[in-house]
PDB file of C-alpha atoms in Angstrom:
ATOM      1  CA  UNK A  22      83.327 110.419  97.538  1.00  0.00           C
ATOM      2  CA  UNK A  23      84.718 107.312  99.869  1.00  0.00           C
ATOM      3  CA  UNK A  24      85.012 109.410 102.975  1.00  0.00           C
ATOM      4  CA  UNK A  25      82.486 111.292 105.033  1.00  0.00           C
ATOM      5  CA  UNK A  26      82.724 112.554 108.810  1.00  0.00           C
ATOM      6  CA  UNK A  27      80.267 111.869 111.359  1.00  0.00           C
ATOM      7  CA  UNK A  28      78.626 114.088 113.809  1.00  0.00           C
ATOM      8  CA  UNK A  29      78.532 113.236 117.710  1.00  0.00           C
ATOM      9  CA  UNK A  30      75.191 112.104 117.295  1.00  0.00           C
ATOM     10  CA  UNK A  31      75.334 109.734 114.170  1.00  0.00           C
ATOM     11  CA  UNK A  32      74.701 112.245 111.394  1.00  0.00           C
ATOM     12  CA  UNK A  33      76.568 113.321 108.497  1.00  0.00           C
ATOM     13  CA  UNK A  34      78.275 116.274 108.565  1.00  0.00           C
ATOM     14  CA  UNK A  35      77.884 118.438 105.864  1.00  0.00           C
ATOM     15  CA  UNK A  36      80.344 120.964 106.560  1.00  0.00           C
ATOM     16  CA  UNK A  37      82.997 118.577 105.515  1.00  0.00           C
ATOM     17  CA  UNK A  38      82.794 118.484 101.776  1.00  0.00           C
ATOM     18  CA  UNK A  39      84.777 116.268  99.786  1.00  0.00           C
ATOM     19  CA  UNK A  40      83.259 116.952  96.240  1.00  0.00           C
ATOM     20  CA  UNK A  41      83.215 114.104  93.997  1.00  0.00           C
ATOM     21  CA  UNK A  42      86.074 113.055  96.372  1.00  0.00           C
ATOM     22  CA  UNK A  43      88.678 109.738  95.167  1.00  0.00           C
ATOM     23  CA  UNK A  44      88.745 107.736  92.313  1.00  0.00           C
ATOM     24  CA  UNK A  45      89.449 104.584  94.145  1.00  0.00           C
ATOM     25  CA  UNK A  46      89.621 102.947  97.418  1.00  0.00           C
ATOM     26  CA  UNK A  47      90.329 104.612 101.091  1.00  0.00           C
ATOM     27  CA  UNK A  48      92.733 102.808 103.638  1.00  0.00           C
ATOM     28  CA  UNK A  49      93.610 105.328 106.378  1.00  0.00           C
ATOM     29  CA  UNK A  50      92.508 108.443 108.012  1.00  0.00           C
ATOM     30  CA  UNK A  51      94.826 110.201 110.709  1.00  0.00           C
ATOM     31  CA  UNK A  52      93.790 113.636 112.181  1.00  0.00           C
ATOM     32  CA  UNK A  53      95.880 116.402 112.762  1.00  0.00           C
ATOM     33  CA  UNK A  54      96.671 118.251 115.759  1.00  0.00           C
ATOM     34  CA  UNK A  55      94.914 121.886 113.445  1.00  0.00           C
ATOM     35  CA  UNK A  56      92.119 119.470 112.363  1.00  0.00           C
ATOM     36  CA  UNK A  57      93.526 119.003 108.782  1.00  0.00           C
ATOM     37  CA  UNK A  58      93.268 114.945 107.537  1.00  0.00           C
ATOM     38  CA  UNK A  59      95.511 112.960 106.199  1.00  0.00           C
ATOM     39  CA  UNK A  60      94.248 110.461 103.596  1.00  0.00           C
ATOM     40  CA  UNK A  61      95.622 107.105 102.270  1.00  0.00           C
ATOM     41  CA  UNK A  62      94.752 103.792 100.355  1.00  0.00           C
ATOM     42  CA  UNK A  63      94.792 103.081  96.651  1.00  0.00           C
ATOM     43  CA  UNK A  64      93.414 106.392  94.921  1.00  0.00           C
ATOM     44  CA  UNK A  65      95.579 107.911  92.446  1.00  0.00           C
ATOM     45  CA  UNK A  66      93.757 111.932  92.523  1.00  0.00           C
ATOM     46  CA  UNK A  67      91.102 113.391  94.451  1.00  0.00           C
ATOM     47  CA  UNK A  68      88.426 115.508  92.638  1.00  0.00           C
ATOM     48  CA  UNK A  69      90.059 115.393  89.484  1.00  0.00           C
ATOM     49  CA  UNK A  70      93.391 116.451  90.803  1.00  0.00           C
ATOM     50  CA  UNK A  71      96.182 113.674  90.960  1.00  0.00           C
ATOM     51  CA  UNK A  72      97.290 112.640  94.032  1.00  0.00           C
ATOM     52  CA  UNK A  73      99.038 109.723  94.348  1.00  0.00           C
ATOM     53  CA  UNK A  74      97.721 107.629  97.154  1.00  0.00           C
ATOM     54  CA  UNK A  75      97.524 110.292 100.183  1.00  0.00           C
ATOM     55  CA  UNK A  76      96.520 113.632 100.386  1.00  0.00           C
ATOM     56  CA  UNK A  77      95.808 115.629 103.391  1.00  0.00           C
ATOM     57  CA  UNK A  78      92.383 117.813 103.506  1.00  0.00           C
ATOM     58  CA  UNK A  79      91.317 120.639 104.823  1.00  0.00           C
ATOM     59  CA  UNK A  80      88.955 120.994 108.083  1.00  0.00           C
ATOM     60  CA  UNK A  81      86.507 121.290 105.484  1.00  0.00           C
ATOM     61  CA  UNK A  82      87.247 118.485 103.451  1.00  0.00           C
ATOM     62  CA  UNK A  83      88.881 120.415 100.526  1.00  0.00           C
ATOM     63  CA  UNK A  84      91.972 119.289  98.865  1.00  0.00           C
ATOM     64  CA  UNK A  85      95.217 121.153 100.915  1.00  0.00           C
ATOM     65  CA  UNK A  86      97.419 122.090  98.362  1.00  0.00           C
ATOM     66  CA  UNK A  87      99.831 123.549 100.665  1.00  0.00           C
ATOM     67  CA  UNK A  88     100.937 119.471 101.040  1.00  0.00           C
ATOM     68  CA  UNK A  89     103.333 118.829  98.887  1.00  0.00           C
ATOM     69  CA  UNK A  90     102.964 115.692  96.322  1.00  0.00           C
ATOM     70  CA  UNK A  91     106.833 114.554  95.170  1.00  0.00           C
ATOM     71  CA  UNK A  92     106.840 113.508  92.040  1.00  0.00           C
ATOM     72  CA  UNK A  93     104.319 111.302  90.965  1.00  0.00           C
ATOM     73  CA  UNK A  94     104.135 110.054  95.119  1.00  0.00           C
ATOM     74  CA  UNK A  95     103.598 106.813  96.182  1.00  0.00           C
ATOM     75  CA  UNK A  96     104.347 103.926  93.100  1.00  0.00           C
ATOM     76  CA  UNK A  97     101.550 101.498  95.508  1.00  0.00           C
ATOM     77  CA  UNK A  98      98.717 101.796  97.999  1.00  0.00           C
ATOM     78  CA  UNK A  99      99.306 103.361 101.482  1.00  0.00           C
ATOM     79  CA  UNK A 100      97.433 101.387 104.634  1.00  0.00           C
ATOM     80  CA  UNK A 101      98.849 103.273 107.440  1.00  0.00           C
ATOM     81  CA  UNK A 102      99.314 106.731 108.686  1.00  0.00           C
ATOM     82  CA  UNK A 103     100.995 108.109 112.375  1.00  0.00           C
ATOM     83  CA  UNK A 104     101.206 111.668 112.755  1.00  0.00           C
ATOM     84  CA  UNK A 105     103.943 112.696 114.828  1.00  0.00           C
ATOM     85  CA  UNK A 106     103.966 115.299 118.159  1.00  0.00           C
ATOM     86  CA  UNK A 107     106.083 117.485 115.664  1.00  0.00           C
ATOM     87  CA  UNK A 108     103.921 116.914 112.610  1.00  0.00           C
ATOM     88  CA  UNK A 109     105.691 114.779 110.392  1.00  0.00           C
ATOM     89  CA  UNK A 110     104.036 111.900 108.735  1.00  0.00           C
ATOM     90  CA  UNK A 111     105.345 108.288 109.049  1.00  0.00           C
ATOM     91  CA  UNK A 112     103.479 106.123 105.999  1.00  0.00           C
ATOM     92  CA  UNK A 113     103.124 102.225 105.516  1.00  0.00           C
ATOM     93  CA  UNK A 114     101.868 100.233 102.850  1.00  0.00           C
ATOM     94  CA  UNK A 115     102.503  98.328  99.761  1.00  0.00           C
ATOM     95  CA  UNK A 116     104.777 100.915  98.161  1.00  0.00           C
ATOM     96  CA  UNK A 117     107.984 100.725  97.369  1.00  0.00           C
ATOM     97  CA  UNK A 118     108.954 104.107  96.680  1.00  0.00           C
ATOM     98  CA  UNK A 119     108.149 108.044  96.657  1.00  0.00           C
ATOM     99  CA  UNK A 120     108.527 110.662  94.599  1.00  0.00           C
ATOM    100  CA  UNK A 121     110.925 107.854  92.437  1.00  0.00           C
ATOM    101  CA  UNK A 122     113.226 107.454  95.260  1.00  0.00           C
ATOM    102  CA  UNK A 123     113.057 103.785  97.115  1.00  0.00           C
ATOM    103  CA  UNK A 124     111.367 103.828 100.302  1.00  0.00           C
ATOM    104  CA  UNK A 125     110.406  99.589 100.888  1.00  0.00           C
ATOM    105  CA  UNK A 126     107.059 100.526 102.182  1.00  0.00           C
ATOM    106  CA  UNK A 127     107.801 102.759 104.521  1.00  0.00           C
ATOM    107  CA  UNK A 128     108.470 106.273 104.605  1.00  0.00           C
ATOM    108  CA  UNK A 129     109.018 109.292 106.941  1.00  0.00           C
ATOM    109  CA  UNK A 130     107.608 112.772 105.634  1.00  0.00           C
ATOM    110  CA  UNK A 131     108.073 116.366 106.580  1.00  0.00           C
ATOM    111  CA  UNK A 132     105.194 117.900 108.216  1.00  0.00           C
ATOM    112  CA  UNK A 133     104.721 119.496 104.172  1.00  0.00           C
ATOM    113  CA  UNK A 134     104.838 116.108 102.680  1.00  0.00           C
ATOM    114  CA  UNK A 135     108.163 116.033 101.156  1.00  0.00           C
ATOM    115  CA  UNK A 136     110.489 113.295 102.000  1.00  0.00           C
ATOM    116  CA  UNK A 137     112.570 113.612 105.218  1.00  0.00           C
ATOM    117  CA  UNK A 138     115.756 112.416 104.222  1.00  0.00           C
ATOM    118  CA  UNK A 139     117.074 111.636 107.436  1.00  0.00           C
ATOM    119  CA  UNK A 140     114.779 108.305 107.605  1.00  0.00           C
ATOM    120  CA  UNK A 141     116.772 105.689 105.668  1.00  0.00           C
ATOM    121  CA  UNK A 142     115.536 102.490 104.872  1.00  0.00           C
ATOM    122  CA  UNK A 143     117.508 101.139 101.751  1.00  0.00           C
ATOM    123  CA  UNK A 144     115.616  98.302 100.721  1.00  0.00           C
ATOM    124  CA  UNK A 145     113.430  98.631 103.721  1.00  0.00           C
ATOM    125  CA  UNK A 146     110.467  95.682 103.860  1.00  0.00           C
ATOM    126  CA  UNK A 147     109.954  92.646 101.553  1.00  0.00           C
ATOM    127  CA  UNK A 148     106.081  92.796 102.421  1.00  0.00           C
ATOM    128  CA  UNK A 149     103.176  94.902 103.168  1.00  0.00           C
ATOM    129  CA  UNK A 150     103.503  97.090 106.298  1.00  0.00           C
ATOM    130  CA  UNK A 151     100.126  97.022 107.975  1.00  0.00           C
ATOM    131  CA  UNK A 152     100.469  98.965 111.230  1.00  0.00           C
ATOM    132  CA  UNK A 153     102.905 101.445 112.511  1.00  0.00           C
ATOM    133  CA  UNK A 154     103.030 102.445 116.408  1.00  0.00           C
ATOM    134  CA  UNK A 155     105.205 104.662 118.447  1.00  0.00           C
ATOM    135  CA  UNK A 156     107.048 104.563 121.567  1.00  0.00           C
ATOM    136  CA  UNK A 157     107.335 106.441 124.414  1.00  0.00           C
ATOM    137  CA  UNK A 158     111.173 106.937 123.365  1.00  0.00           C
ATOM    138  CA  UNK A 159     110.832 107.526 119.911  1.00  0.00           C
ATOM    139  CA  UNK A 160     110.957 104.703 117.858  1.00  0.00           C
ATOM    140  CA  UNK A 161     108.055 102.975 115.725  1.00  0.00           C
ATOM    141  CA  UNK A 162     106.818  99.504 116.057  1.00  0.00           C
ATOM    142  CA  UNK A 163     106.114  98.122 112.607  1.00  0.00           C
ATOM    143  CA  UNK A 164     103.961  95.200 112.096  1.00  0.00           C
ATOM    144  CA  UNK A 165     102.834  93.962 108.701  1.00  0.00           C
ATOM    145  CA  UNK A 166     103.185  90.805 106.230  1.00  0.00           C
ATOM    146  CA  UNK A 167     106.633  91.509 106.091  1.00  0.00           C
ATOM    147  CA  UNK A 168     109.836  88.678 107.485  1.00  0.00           C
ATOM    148  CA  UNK A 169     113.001  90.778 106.501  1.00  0.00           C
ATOM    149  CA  UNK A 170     113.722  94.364 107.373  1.00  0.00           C
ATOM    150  CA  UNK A 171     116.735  95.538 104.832  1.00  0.00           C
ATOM    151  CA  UNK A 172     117.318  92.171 103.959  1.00  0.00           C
ATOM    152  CA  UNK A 173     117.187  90.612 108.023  1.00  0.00           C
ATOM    153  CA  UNK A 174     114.888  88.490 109.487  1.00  0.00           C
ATOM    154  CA  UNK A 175     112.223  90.718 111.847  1.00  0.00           C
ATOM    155  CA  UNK A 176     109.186  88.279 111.865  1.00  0.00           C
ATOM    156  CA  UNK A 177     105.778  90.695 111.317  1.00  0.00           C
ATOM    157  CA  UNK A 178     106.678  92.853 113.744  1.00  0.00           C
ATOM    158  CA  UNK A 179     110.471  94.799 114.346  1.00  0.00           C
ATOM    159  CA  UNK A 180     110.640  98.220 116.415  1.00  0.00           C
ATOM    160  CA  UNK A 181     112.979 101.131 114.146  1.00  0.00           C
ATOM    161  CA  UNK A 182     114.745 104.024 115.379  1.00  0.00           C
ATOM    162  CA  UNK A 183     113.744 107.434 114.442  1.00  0.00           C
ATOM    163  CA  UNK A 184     116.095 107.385 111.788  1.00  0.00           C
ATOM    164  CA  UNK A 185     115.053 103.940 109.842  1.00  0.00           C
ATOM    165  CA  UNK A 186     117.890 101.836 111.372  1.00  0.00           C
ATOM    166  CA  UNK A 187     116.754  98.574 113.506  1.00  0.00           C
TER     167      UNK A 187
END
């Protein structure tokens, strides 16, 4: 299944039941404030069902379909994951778009998993964005493969405001 969680004292939990669980390989796990998980990496469905690259489980580890897929989601693997105080979703990775629209491997989601389309990162990152942190204040530190940032020079790691500009 690619994913299991761990008791406090080092044994499986079987509660959390994944099923036959992804087709390919896991990157990222982030936890939700209500215990739901958000999943990410290279995978294109989970038991049978397509998902493109992340899907968010229930406590139990059953598919959540109340998180929204757009489109055919991300075009490349996801590596990163932040959850948000407020519940949205910022994702990193190798993508370069979701849902068809361009994204330059970022992208901010809605606490449902559509798009939020008041991040904008036009062409965004010309490399792999490996690590996403956030401030105090409110914008993300980036750090990944990556030297340009919408076409500038950032180096591997560039700090964005909330709304995608550096």
């Amino acid at each position: 299944s690619r994913i299991v969680r761990i008791n406090t004292d080092g044994t499986r939990d079987t509660s959390f039941n994944t099923g036959t669980g992804f087709d390919n390989w896991v990157n990222t796990v982030a936890l939700q404030a209500d215990g739901k998980v958000l999943v990410g990496g290279y995978f294109t469905s989970f038991n049978g069902t397509s998902r493109s690259r992340l899907v968010r489980l229930s406590p139990d580890g059953a598919l959540d379909a109340s998180f929204v897929q757009t489109g055919s989601g991300f075009d490349d693997s996801v590596s990163e994951i932040l959850v948000l105080p407020d519940g949205d979703i910022y994702v990193g990775g190798r993508f370069t778009s979701y849902g068809g629209t361009t994204s330059g491997r970022i992208a901010r989601l809605n606490a449902d998993g559509t798009l939020d389309p008041g991040f904008v990162v036009s062409a965004g990152f010309n490399s792999d964005v490996n690590a996403l942190g956030l401030q105090p204040d409110g914008k993300l530190v980036v750090g990944g493969g990556f030297s340009t940032y919408n076409g500038v020079s950032c180096g591997q790691v560039t700090r964005l405001n909330p709304d995608g500009t550096r």
